[in-house]
Amino acid sequence: MTAGRRRISAFNVVLLLVAALVVYMGASNVDRSLRAARADGTPGTFSATSLDCIQHPGHESCTCNGTYVPESGGEELTDIYLYGADRRTCHIGGRTAAVDVGSVNRVYGPEGSNEWIMTAGLILFGLGLGGWAARPWWAGRATSGD
């Protein structure tokens, strides 16, 4: 090791691994998030069978569960939920247009979703965390003259 080089700590190595995992998790959802944003998938009909709501201080979070049948006559999906539905928009026994973008447990409304924002934020957070954790290497390279 040269005199100008800094050693990277085990903590920074762990942070780099966590950052890589976060970027990987975000990147693996990019395709589905973009398809959901554009409502690019198989159109069909969602039928609501139940509404589960949880009260939080200041707001309520609801899940509209039901079944989905594609317009093309494919297999009916059960035990699935409509992303973004709440107490106002989920009518038990009611049917609404929906799009299956390939997600395992949810379908989306024909207007799409803003889920891509969270995916992009996750990737940017991972890149920022990785850059911050790798700064001792960059600082060491800049001062050593390599």
mmCIF file of C-alpha atoms in Angstrom:
data_model
loop_
_atom_site.group_PDB
_atom_site.id
_atom_site.type_symbol
_atom_site.label_atom_id
_atom_site.label_comp_id
_atom_site.label_asym_id
_atom_site.label_seq_id
_atom_site.Cartn_x
_atom_site.Cartn_y
_atom_site.Cartn_z
ATOM 1 C CA MET A 1 0.000 0.000 0.000
ATOM 2 C CA THR A 2 1.396 3.427 -0.896
ATOM 3 C CA ALA A 3 1.489 6.257 1.638
ATOM 4 C CA GLY A 4 -1.255 8.309 -0.082
ATOM 5 C CA ARG A 5 -3.760 5.477 -0.366
ATOM 6 C CA ARG A 6 -6.618 5.127 2.071
ATOM 7 C CA ARG A 7 -7.931 1.755 3.088
ATOM 8 C CA ILE A 8 -11.596 1.138 2.646
ATOM 9 C CA SER A 9 -13.354 -0.044 5.791
ATOM 10 C CA ALA A 10 -15.442 -3.177 6.117
ATOM 11 C CA PHE A 11 -18.423 -0.894 6.720
ATOM 12 C CA ASN A 12 -17.968 0.694 3.290
ATOM 13 C CA VAL A 13 -17.649 -2.723 1.661
ATOM 14 C CA VAL A 14 -20.938 -3.767 3.243
ATOM 15 C CA LEU A 15 -22.527 -0.501 2.079
ATOM 16 C CA LEU A 16 -21.307 -1.180 -1.460
ATOM 17 C CA LEU A 17 -22.885 -4.639 -1.354
ATOM 18 C CA VAL A 18 -26.161 -3.200 -0.023
ATOM 19 C CA ALA A 19 -26.079 -0.515 -2.732
ATOM 20 C CA ALA A 20 -25.540 -3.153 -5.418
ATOM 21 C CA LEU A 21 -28.490 -5.143 -4.055
ATOM 22 C CA VAL A 22 -30.745 -2.056 -4.025
ATOM 23 C CA VAL A 23 -29.795 -1.162 -7.618
ATOM 24 C CA TYR A 24 -30.388 -4.779 -8.678
ATOM 25 C CA MET A 25 -33.830 -4.819 -7.024
ATOM 26 C CA GLY A 26 -34.795 -1.561 -8.727
ATOM 27 C CA ALA A 27 -33.404 -2.566 -12.107
ATOM 28 C CA SER A 28 -35.261 -5.877 -12.052
ATOM 29 C CA ASN A 29 -38.556 -3.914 -11.847
ATOM 30 C CA VAL A 30 -37.845 -1.379 -14.603
ATOM 31 C CA ASP A 31 -39.599 -3.304 -17.383
ATOM 32 C CA ARG A 32 -42.756 -3.997 -15.357
ATOM 33 C CA SER A 33 -42.871 -0.454 -13.957
ATOM 34 C CA LEU A 34 -42.638 1.085 -17.418
ATOM 35 C CA ARG A 35 -45.339 -1.252 -18.772
ATOM 36 C CA ALA A 36 -47.548 -0.354 -15.786
ATOM 37 C CA ALA A 37 -46.955 3.376 -16.381
ATOM 38 C CA ARG A 38 -48.147 3.021 -19.985
ATOM 39 C CA ALA A 39 -50.816 0.393 -19.155
ATOM 40 C CA ASP A 40 -49.068 -1.766 -21.749
ATOM 41 C CA GLY A 41 -50.378 -5.284 -21.245
ATOM 42 C CA THR A 42 -53.343 -7.574 -21.674
ATOM 43 C CA PRO A 43 -56.631 -5.685 -21.290
ATOM 44 C CA GLY A 44 -59.428 -7.310 -19.347
ATOM 45 C CA THR A 45 -61.951 -6.936 -16.552
ATOM 46 C CA PHE A 46 -61.343 -6.852 -12.807
ATOM 47 C CA SER A 47 -64.187 -7.961 -10.533
ATOM 48 C CA ALA A 48 -63.899 -6.821 -6.913
ATOM 49 C CA THR A 49 -64.690 -9.444 -4.258
ATOM 50 C CA SER A 50 -63.385 -7.762 -1.091
ATOM 51 C CA LEU A 51 -61.921 -4.545 0.246
ATOM 52 C CA ASP A 52 -59.376 -4.566 3.086
ATOM 53 C CA CYS A 53 -58.561 -1.212 4.662
ATOM 54 C CA ILE A 54 -56.110 -0.267 7.412
ATOM 55 C CA GLN A 55 -56.325 3.023 9.258
ATOM 56 C CA HIS A 56 -53.071 4.903 9.814
ATOM 57 C CA PRO A 57 -52.765 8.211 11.657
ATOM 58 C CA GLY A 58 -53.843 10.741 9.045
ATOM 59 C CA HIS A 59 -54.678 8.343 6.238
ATOM 60 C CA GLU A 60 -56.185 5.032 5.188
ATOM 61 C CA SER A 61 -54.610 2.317 3.031
ATOM 62 C CA CYS A 62 -56.910 -0.061 1.136
ATOM 63 C CA THR A 63 -56.478 -3.156 -1.018
ATOM 64 C CA CYS A 64 -59.187 -4.068 -3.511
ATOM 65 C CA ASN A 65 -59.051 -7.854 -4.009
ATOM 66 C CA GLY A 66 -60.793 -9.810 -6.726
ATOM 67 C CA THR A 67 -60.452 -11.680 -9.982
ATOM 68 C CA TYR A 68 -59.230 -10.666 -13.420
ATOM 69 C CA VAL A 69 -60.416 -12.056 -16.758
ATOM 70 C CA PRO A 70 -58.528 -11.079 -19.934
ATOM 71 C CA GLU A 71 -60.552 -9.817 -22.902
ATOM 72 C CA SER A 72 -58.881 -12.377 -25.144
ATOM 73 C CA GLY A 73 -60.487 -15.184 -23.122
ATOM 74 C CA GLY A 74 -57.385 -16.491 -21.364
ATOM 75 C CA GLU A 75 -57.093 -17.904 -17.868
ATOM 76 C CA GLU A 76 -58.896 -16.115 -15.015
ATOM 77 C CA LEU A 77 -56.552 -14.801 -12.331
ATOM 78 C CA THR A 78 -57.827 -15.124 -8.768
ATOM 79 C CA ASP A 79 -56.494 -13.735 -5.501
ATOM 80 C CA ILE A 80 -55.250 -10.599 -7.244
ATOM 81 C CA TYR A 81 -55.661 -6.921 -6.417
ATOM 82 C CA LEU A 82 -56.277 -3.755 -8.396
ATOM 83 C CA TYR A 83 -53.347 -1.379 -7.913
ATOM 84 C CA GLY A 84 -54.346 2.083 -6.743
ATOM 85 C CA ALA A 85 -57.958 1.254 -5.864
ATOM 86 C CA ASP A 86 -59.327 2.663 -2.615
ATOM 87 C CA ARG A 87 -62.621 2.875 -0.715
ATOM 88 C CA ARG A 88 -64.079 5.312 -3.294
ATOM 89 C CA THR A 89 -63.133 3.308 -6.376
ATOM 90 C CA CYS A 90 -63.473 -0.320 -5.212
ATOM 91 C CA HIS A 91 -67.086 -1.476 -5.473
ATOM 92 C CA ILE A 92 -67.648 -5.052 -4.248
ATOM 93 C CA GLY A 93 -69.345 -7.005 -7.030
ATOM 94 C CA GLY A 94 -68.509 -4.250 -9.495
ATOM 95 C CA ARG A 95 -66.429 -4.701 -12.610
ATOM 96 C CA THR A 96 -63.871 -2.330 -14.014
ATOM 97 C CA ALA A 97 -61.424 -2.245 -16.907
ATOM 98 C CA ALA A 98 -57.931 -3.415 -15.971
ATOM 99 C CA VAL A 99 -54.615 -4.313 -17.592
ATOM 100 C CA ASP A 100 -52.367 -7.247 -16.720
ATOM 101 C CA VAL A 101 -48.719 -6.249 -17.222
ATOM 102 C CA GLY A 102 -47.331 -9.550 -15.945
ATOM 103 C CA SER A 103 -47.200 -8.848 -12.220
ATOM 104 C CA VAL A 104 -47.781 -11.911 -10.050
ATOM 105 C CA ASN A 105 -50.421 -10.495 -7.721
ATOM 106 C CA ARG A 106 -51.842 -7.276 -9.189
ATOM 107 C CA VAL A 107 -53.396 -5.645 -12.212
ATOM 108 C CA TYR A 108 -53.545 -1.951 -13.095
ATOM 109 C CA GLY A 109 -56.225 0.449 -14.267
ATOM 110 C CA PRO A 110 -56.234 1.504 -17.933
ATOM 111 C CA GLU A 111 -54.815 4.905 -16.918
ATOM 112 C CA GLY A 112 -51.525 3.270 -15.850
ATOM 113 C CA SER A 113 -49.602 3.923 -12.646
ATOM 114 C CA ASN A 114 -46.873 6.110 -11.184
ATOM 115 C CA GLU A 115 -45.030 3.109 -9.755
ATOM 116 C CA TRP A 116 -42.040 3.904 -11.999
ATOM 117 C CA ILE A 117 -41.220 6.874 -9.744
ATOM 118 C CA MET A 118 -40.481 4.563 -6.810
ATOM 119 C CA THR A 119 -38.438 2.263 -9.061
ATOM 120 C CA ALA A 120 -36.355 5.194 -10.338
ATOM 121 C CA GLY A 121 -35.931 6.496 -6.783
ATOM 122 C CA LEU A 122 -34.733 3.099 -5.598
ATOM 123 C CA ILE A 123 -32.120 2.910 -8.364
ATOM 124 C CA LEU A 124 -30.915 6.477 -7.724
ATOM 125 C CA PHE A 125 -30.709 5.830 -3.979
ATOM 126 C CA GLY A 126 -28.619 2.689 -4.588
ATOM 127 C CA LEU A 127 -26.287 4.531 -6.963
ATOM 128 C CA GLY A 128 -25.886 7.395 -4.494
ATOM 129 C CA LEU A 129 -25.209 5.027 -1.608
ATOM 130 C CA GLY A 130 -22.666 3.133 -3.702
ATOM 131 C CA GLY A 131 -20.931 6.352 -4.740
ATOM 132 C CA TRP A 132 -20.787 7.551 -1.144
ATOM 133 C CA ALA A 133 -19.403 4.207 0.060
ATOM 134 C CA ALA A 134 -16.755 4.150 -2.709
ATOM 135 C CA ARG A 135 -15.504 7.698 -2.042
ATOM 136 C CA PRO A 136 -12.448 6.517 -0.019
ATOM 137 C CA TRP A 137 -11.190 4.678 -3.130
ATOM 138 C CA TRP A 138 -11.660 7.775 -5.304
ATOM 139 C CA ALA A 139 -10.044 10.031 -2.706
ATOM 140 C CA GLY A 140 -7.124 7.603 -2.372
ATOM 141 C CA ARG A 141 -6.617 7.439 -6.148
ATOM 142 C CA ALA A 142 -6.725 11.241 -6.489
ATOM 143 C CA THR A 143 -4.122 11.855 -3.780
ATOM 144 C CA SER A 144 -1.765 9.022 -4.739
ATOM 145 C CA GLY A 145 -1.238 10.254 -8.330
ATOM 146 C CA ASP A 146 -2.115 6.907 -9.977
#
